[in-house]
Every structure is written in structure tokens, then in C-alpha cells.
């Protein structure tokens, strides 16, 4: 039985286990690492990368609290974002990360890693 049958704050090791259970993305012999890369106040964002191939993906996870303040918050925000990304991906597929999975139980989005792109907010700040 899966331990991902209720929403909880995952450790980096649990995020790797979660990805391996939920999507068929990495090779069976992958050497995976997980790094929390979120720079926001709300969700946890993880990059899972195969050290052998540099193949990677992103997990955006919503807990029932806001990470910066630990105040209670709803988890529906990731469902709304996943729905918007799906529509945007249909309209402009070259400009939106591919969604591999939205999990309503864990309130997580597993998506394409855009590590080769710049974060527009930071690029604008740097002029």
C-alpha cells in the first residue's frame, strides 16, 4: 500500500520515492537526487535529477500550510494552477512546462524542468 494516500510534508527522500511511484520518467538504474529549490512563500518546489543522465523534473507540492509563516492554508491552489497550465499548454505548447501528473491527494504537480531557462522575475530585477 502506498504511503502517499494522504497529504503530508515530504522529505527529499520521500519526494524521490513519490516520483518513482507516480510517474515512469527515470530509468530503473537512475541515481536520483532531490533538492528543494523553492524561492517562494507558499509551496515547496523540488528538482529531482538523475546524476547519470542529468534528466530532471520538478515536483511542486502544496501542504495545508504556507511555508513562510506555517499558517493554515487550503491546498486547492495547485489544482487551479495545474488546470491553468493544462489549458495554456493546449493553446501555446512551446511556452508552458509539460505536466506529467497532477495528484489531488498529495496536491502535487509533477512537471517538466525548465532549468535551462531564466526566471523572468530575476532577469527583470537584473535588467
PDB file of C-alpha atoms in Angstrom:
ATOM      1  CA  UNK A   1       0.000   0.000   0.000  1.00  0.00           C
ATOM      2  CA  UNK A   2       1.227   3.469  -0.897  1.00  0.00           C
ATOM      3  CA  UNK A   3       2.160   5.894   1.849  1.00  0.00           C
ATOM      4  CA  UNK A   4       1.079   8.717  -0.480  1.00  0.00           C
ATOM      5  CA  UNK A   5      -2.622   8.260   0.263  1.00  0.00           C
ATOM      6  CA  UNK A   6      -2.883  11.463   2.295  1.00  0.00           C
ATOM      7  CA  UNK A   7      -1.241  14.884   2.046  1.00  0.00           C
ATOM      8  CA  UNK A   8       1.829  15.425   4.213  1.00  0.00           C
ATOM      9  CA  UNK A   9       5.053  17.421   4.011  1.00  0.00           C
ATOM     10  CA  UNK A  10       7.545  15.132   2.275  1.00  0.00           C
ATOM     11  CA  UNK A  11      11.250  14.878   2.967  1.00  0.00           C
ATOM     12  CA  UNK A  12      13.555  15.000  -0.045  1.00  0.00           C
ATOM     13  CA  UNK A  13      13.911  11.198   0.070  1.00  0.00           C
ATOM     14  CA  UNK A  14      10.133  10.814   0.149  1.00  0.00           C
ATOM     15  CA  UNK A  15       9.844  13.090  -2.900  1.00  0.00           C
ATOM     16  CA  UNK A  16      12.128  10.691  -4.795  1.00  0.00           C
ATOM     17  CA  UNK A  17      10.005   7.722  -3.673  1.00  0.00           C
ATOM     18  CA  UNK A  18       6.875   9.639  -4.666  1.00  0.00           C
ATOM     19  CA  UNK A  19       8.151  10.375  -8.181  1.00  0.00           C
ATOM     20  CA  UNK A  20       9.254   6.773  -8.715  1.00  0.00           C
ATOM     21  CA  UNK A  21       5.821   5.552  -7.663  1.00  0.00           C
ATOM     22  CA  UNK A  22       3.756   8.066  -9.613  1.00  0.00           C
ATOM     23  CA  UNK A  23       5.452   8.565 -13.000  1.00  0.00           C
ATOM     24  CA  UNK A  24       7.531   6.468 -15.377  1.00  0.00           C
ATOM     25  CA  UNK A  25      10.128   9.118 -16.152  1.00  0.00           C
ATOM     26  CA  UNK A  26      13.521   7.892 -14.946  1.00  0.00           C
ATOM     27  CA  UNK A  27      15.437   4.754 -15.911  1.00  0.00           C
ATOM     28  CA  UNK A  28      15.307   1.899 -13.402  1.00  0.00           C
ATOM     29  CA  UNK A  29      19.018   2.345 -12.583  1.00  0.00           C
ATOM     30  CA  UNK A  30      18.798   6.127 -12.154  1.00  0.00           C
ATOM     31  CA  UNK A  31      20.934   7.759  -9.459  1.00  0.00           C
ATOM     32  CA  UNK A  32      18.450  10.328  -8.187  1.00  0.00           C
ATOM     33  CA  UNK A  33      18.966  13.406  -6.085  1.00  0.00           C
ATOM     34  CA  UNK A  34      16.312  15.761  -4.783  1.00  0.00           C
ATOM     35  CA  UNK A  35      16.846  19.415  -3.978  1.00  0.00           C
ATOM     36  CA  UNK A  36      14.295  21.863  -2.609  1.00  0.00           C
ATOM     37  CA  UNK A  37      14.572  24.869  -4.949  1.00  0.00           C
ATOM     38  CA  UNK A  38      11.509  26.889  -3.990  1.00  0.00           C
ATOM     39  CA  UNK A  39      12.067  30.580  -3.573  1.00  0.00           C
ATOM     40  CA  UNK A  40       8.515  31.483  -2.701  1.00  0.00           C
ATOM     41  CA  UNK A  41       6.500  31.689   0.436  1.00  0.00           C
ATOM     42  CA  UNK A  42       3.742  29.233  -0.289  1.00  0.00           C
ATOM     43  CA  UNK A  43       4.620  25.879  -1.913  1.00  0.00           C
ATOM     44  CA  UNK A  44       7.567  23.515  -1.773  1.00  0.00           C
ATOM     45  CA  UNK A  45       9.328  23.043  -5.116  1.00  0.00           C
ATOM     46  CA  UNK A  46      11.740  20.165  -5.671  1.00  0.00           C
ATOM     47  CA  UNK A  47      14.072  19.256  -8.529  1.00  0.00           C
ATOM     48  CA  UNK A  48      14.639  15.527  -8.918  1.00  0.00           C
ATOM     49  CA  UNK A  49      17.638  14.794 -11.113  1.00  0.00           C
ATOM     50  CA  UNK A  50      19.387  11.678 -12.364  1.00  0.00           C
ATOM     51  CA  UNK A  51      23.107  12.244 -11.744  1.00  0.00           C
ATOM     52  CA  UNK A  52      23.965   9.812 -14.563  1.00  0.00           C
ATOM     53  CA  UNK A  53      21.946  11.482 -17.324  1.00  0.00           C
ATOM     54  CA  UNK A  54      21.102  14.967 -15.946  1.00  0.00           C
ATOM     55  CA  UNK A  55      17.474  14.192 -16.800  1.00  0.00           C
ATOM     56  CA  UNK A  56      15.246  16.006 -14.321  1.00  0.00           C
ATOM     57  CA  UNK A  57      11.746  17.042 -13.394  1.00  0.00           C
ATOM     58  CA  UNK A  58      10.017  19.302 -10.909  1.00  0.00           C
ATOM     59  CA  UNK A  59       7.571  18.477  -8.114  1.00  0.00           C
ATOM     60  CA  UNK A  60       5.521  21.392  -6.820  1.00  0.00           C
ATOM     61  CA  UNK A  61       3.853  20.354  -3.584  1.00  0.00           C
ATOM     62  CA  UNK A  62       1.152  22.175  -1.617  1.00  0.00           C
ATOM     63  CA  UNK A  63       0.883  21.370   2.049  1.00  0.00           C
ATOM     64  CA  UNK A  64      -2.035  22.569   4.155  1.00  0.00           C
ATOM     65  CA  UNK A  65       0.121  25.421   5.474  1.00  0.00           C
ATOM     66  CA  UNK A  66       2.054  28.320   3.982  1.00  0.00           C
ATOM     67  CA  UNK A  67       5.729  27.518   4.216  1.00  0.00           C
ATOM     68  CA  UNK A  68       6.905  31.016   5.157  1.00  0.00           C
ATOM     69  CA  UNK A  69       4.539  31.502   8.091  1.00  0.00           C
ATOM     70  CA  UNK A  70       3.302  27.975   8.884  1.00  0.00           C
ATOM     71  CA  UNK A  71      -0.248  29.390   8.855  1.00  0.00           C
ATOM     72  CA  UNK A  72      -3.031  27.098   7.704  1.00  0.00           C
ATOM     73  CA  UNK A  73      -3.973  27.374   4.030  1.00  0.00           C
ATOM     74  CA  UNK A  74      -6.014  25.398   1.536  1.00  0.00           C
ATOM     75  CA  UNK A  75      -4.287  23.083  -0.912  1.00  0.00           C
ATOM     76  CA  UNK A  76      -6.565  23.767  -3.862  1.00  0.00           C
ATOM     77  CA  UNK A  77      -4.040  26.255  -5.266  1.00  0.00           C
ATOM     78  CA  UNK A  78      -2.089  23.521  -7.058  1.00  0.00           C
ATOM     79  CA  UNK A  79      -5.244  22.078  -8.653  1.00  0.00           C
ATOM     80  CA  UNK A  80      -6.059  25.528 -10.018  1.00  0.00           C
ATOM     81  CA  UNK A  81      -2.507  26.002 -11.296  1.00  0.00           C
ATOM     82  CA  UNK A  82      -2.418  22.544 -12.906  1.00  0.00           C
ATOM     83  CA  UNK A  83      -5.724  23.276 -14.658  1.00  0.00           C
ATOM     84  CA  UNK A  84      -4.451  26.619 -15.928  1.00  0.00           C
ATOM     85  CA  UNK A  85      -1.189  25.064 -17.153  1.00  0.00           C
ATOM     86  CA  UNK A  86      -3.157  22.369 -18.985  1.00  0.00           C
ATOM     87  CA  UNK A  87      -5.229  24.964 -20.843  1.00  0.00           C
ATOM     88  CA  UNK A  88      -2.191  27.147 -21.531  1.00  0.00           C
ATOM     89  CA  UNK A  89      -0.299  24.081 -22.765  1.00  0.00           C
ATOM     90  CA  UNK A  90      -3.060  23.312 -25.248  1.00  0.00           C
ATOM     91  CA  UNK A  91      -3.051  26.909 -26.512  1.00  0.00           C
ATOM     92  CA  UNK A  92       0.717  27.527 -26.511  1.00  0.00           C
ATOM     93  CA  UNK A  93       2.541  24.213 -26.025  1.00  0.00           C
ATOM     94  CA  UNK A  94       6.005  25.652 -26.721  1.00  0.00           C
ATOM     95  CA  UNK A  95       5.687  28.159 -23.856  1.00  0.00           C
ATOM     96  CA  UNK A  96       4.383  26.097 -20.957  1.00  0.00           C
ATOM     97  CA  UNK A  97       6.062  23.300 -18.977  1.00  0.00           C
ATOM     98  CA  UNK A  98       4.661  19.856 -19.695  1.00  0.00           C
ATOM     99  CA  UNK A  99       2.542  18.482 -16.857  1.00  0.00           C
ATOM    100  CA  UNK A 100       3.265  14.795 -16.224  1.00  0.00           C
ATOM    101  CA  UNK A 101       0.824  14.426 -13.334  1.00  0.00           C
ATOM    102  CA  UNK A 102      -1.451  16.363 -11.053  1.00  0.00           C
ATOM    103  CA  UNK A 103      -2.139  14.384  -7.876  1.00  0.00           C
ATOM    104  CA  UNK A 104      -5.221  15.632  -5.992  1.00  0.00           C
ATOM    105  CA  UNK A 105      -4.371  13.575  -2.898  1.00  0.00           C
ATOM    106  CA  UNK A 106      -0.831  14.874  -2.416  1.00  0.00           C
ATOM    107  CA  UNK A 107      -1.783  18.228  -4.002  1.00  0.00           C
ATOM    108  CA  UNK A 108       1.318  17.984  -6.175  1.00  0.00           C
ATOM    109  CA  UNK A 109       2.194  18.794  -9.750  1.00  0.00           C
ATOM    110  CA  UNK A 110       4.939  16.769 -11.419  1.00  0.00           C
ATOM    111  CA  UNK A 111       6.156  18.753 -14.404  1.00  0.00           C
ATOM    112  CA  UNK A 112       8.885  19.402 -16.913  1.00  0.00           C
ATOM    113  CA  UNK A 113      12.014  21.040 -15.521  1.00  0.00           C
ATOM    114  CA  UNK A 114      12.789  24.355 -17.200  1.00  0.00           C
ATOM    115  CA  UNK A 115      16.269  24.631 -15.687  1.00  0.00           C
ATOM    116  CA  UNK A 116      17.728  25.839 -18.974  1.00  0.00           C
ATOM    117  CA  UNK A 117      15.541  28.962 -18.822  1.00  0.00           C
ATOM    118  CA  UNK A 118      15.900  32.063 -16.681  1.00  0.00           C
ATOM    119  CA  UNK A 119      13.368  33.073 -14.065  1.00  0.00           C
ATOM    120  CA  UNK A 120      11.778  36.179 -15.550  1.00  0.00           C
ATOM    121  CA  UNK A 121      11.429  37.883 -12.192  1.00  0.00           C
ATOM    122  CA  UNK A 122      15.179  37.624 -11.553  1.00  0.00           C
ATOM    123  CA  UNK A 123      16.056  38.595 -15.128  1.00  0.00           C
ATOM    124  CA  UNK A 124      13.912  41.731 -14.824  1.00  0.00           C
ATOM    125  CA  UNK A 125      15.473  42.641 -11.477  1.00  0.00           C
ATOM    126  CA  UNK A 126      18.929  42.283 -13.074  1.00  0.00           C
ATOM    127  CA  UNK A 127      17.740  44.447 -16.000  1.00  0.00           C
TER     128      UNK A 127
END
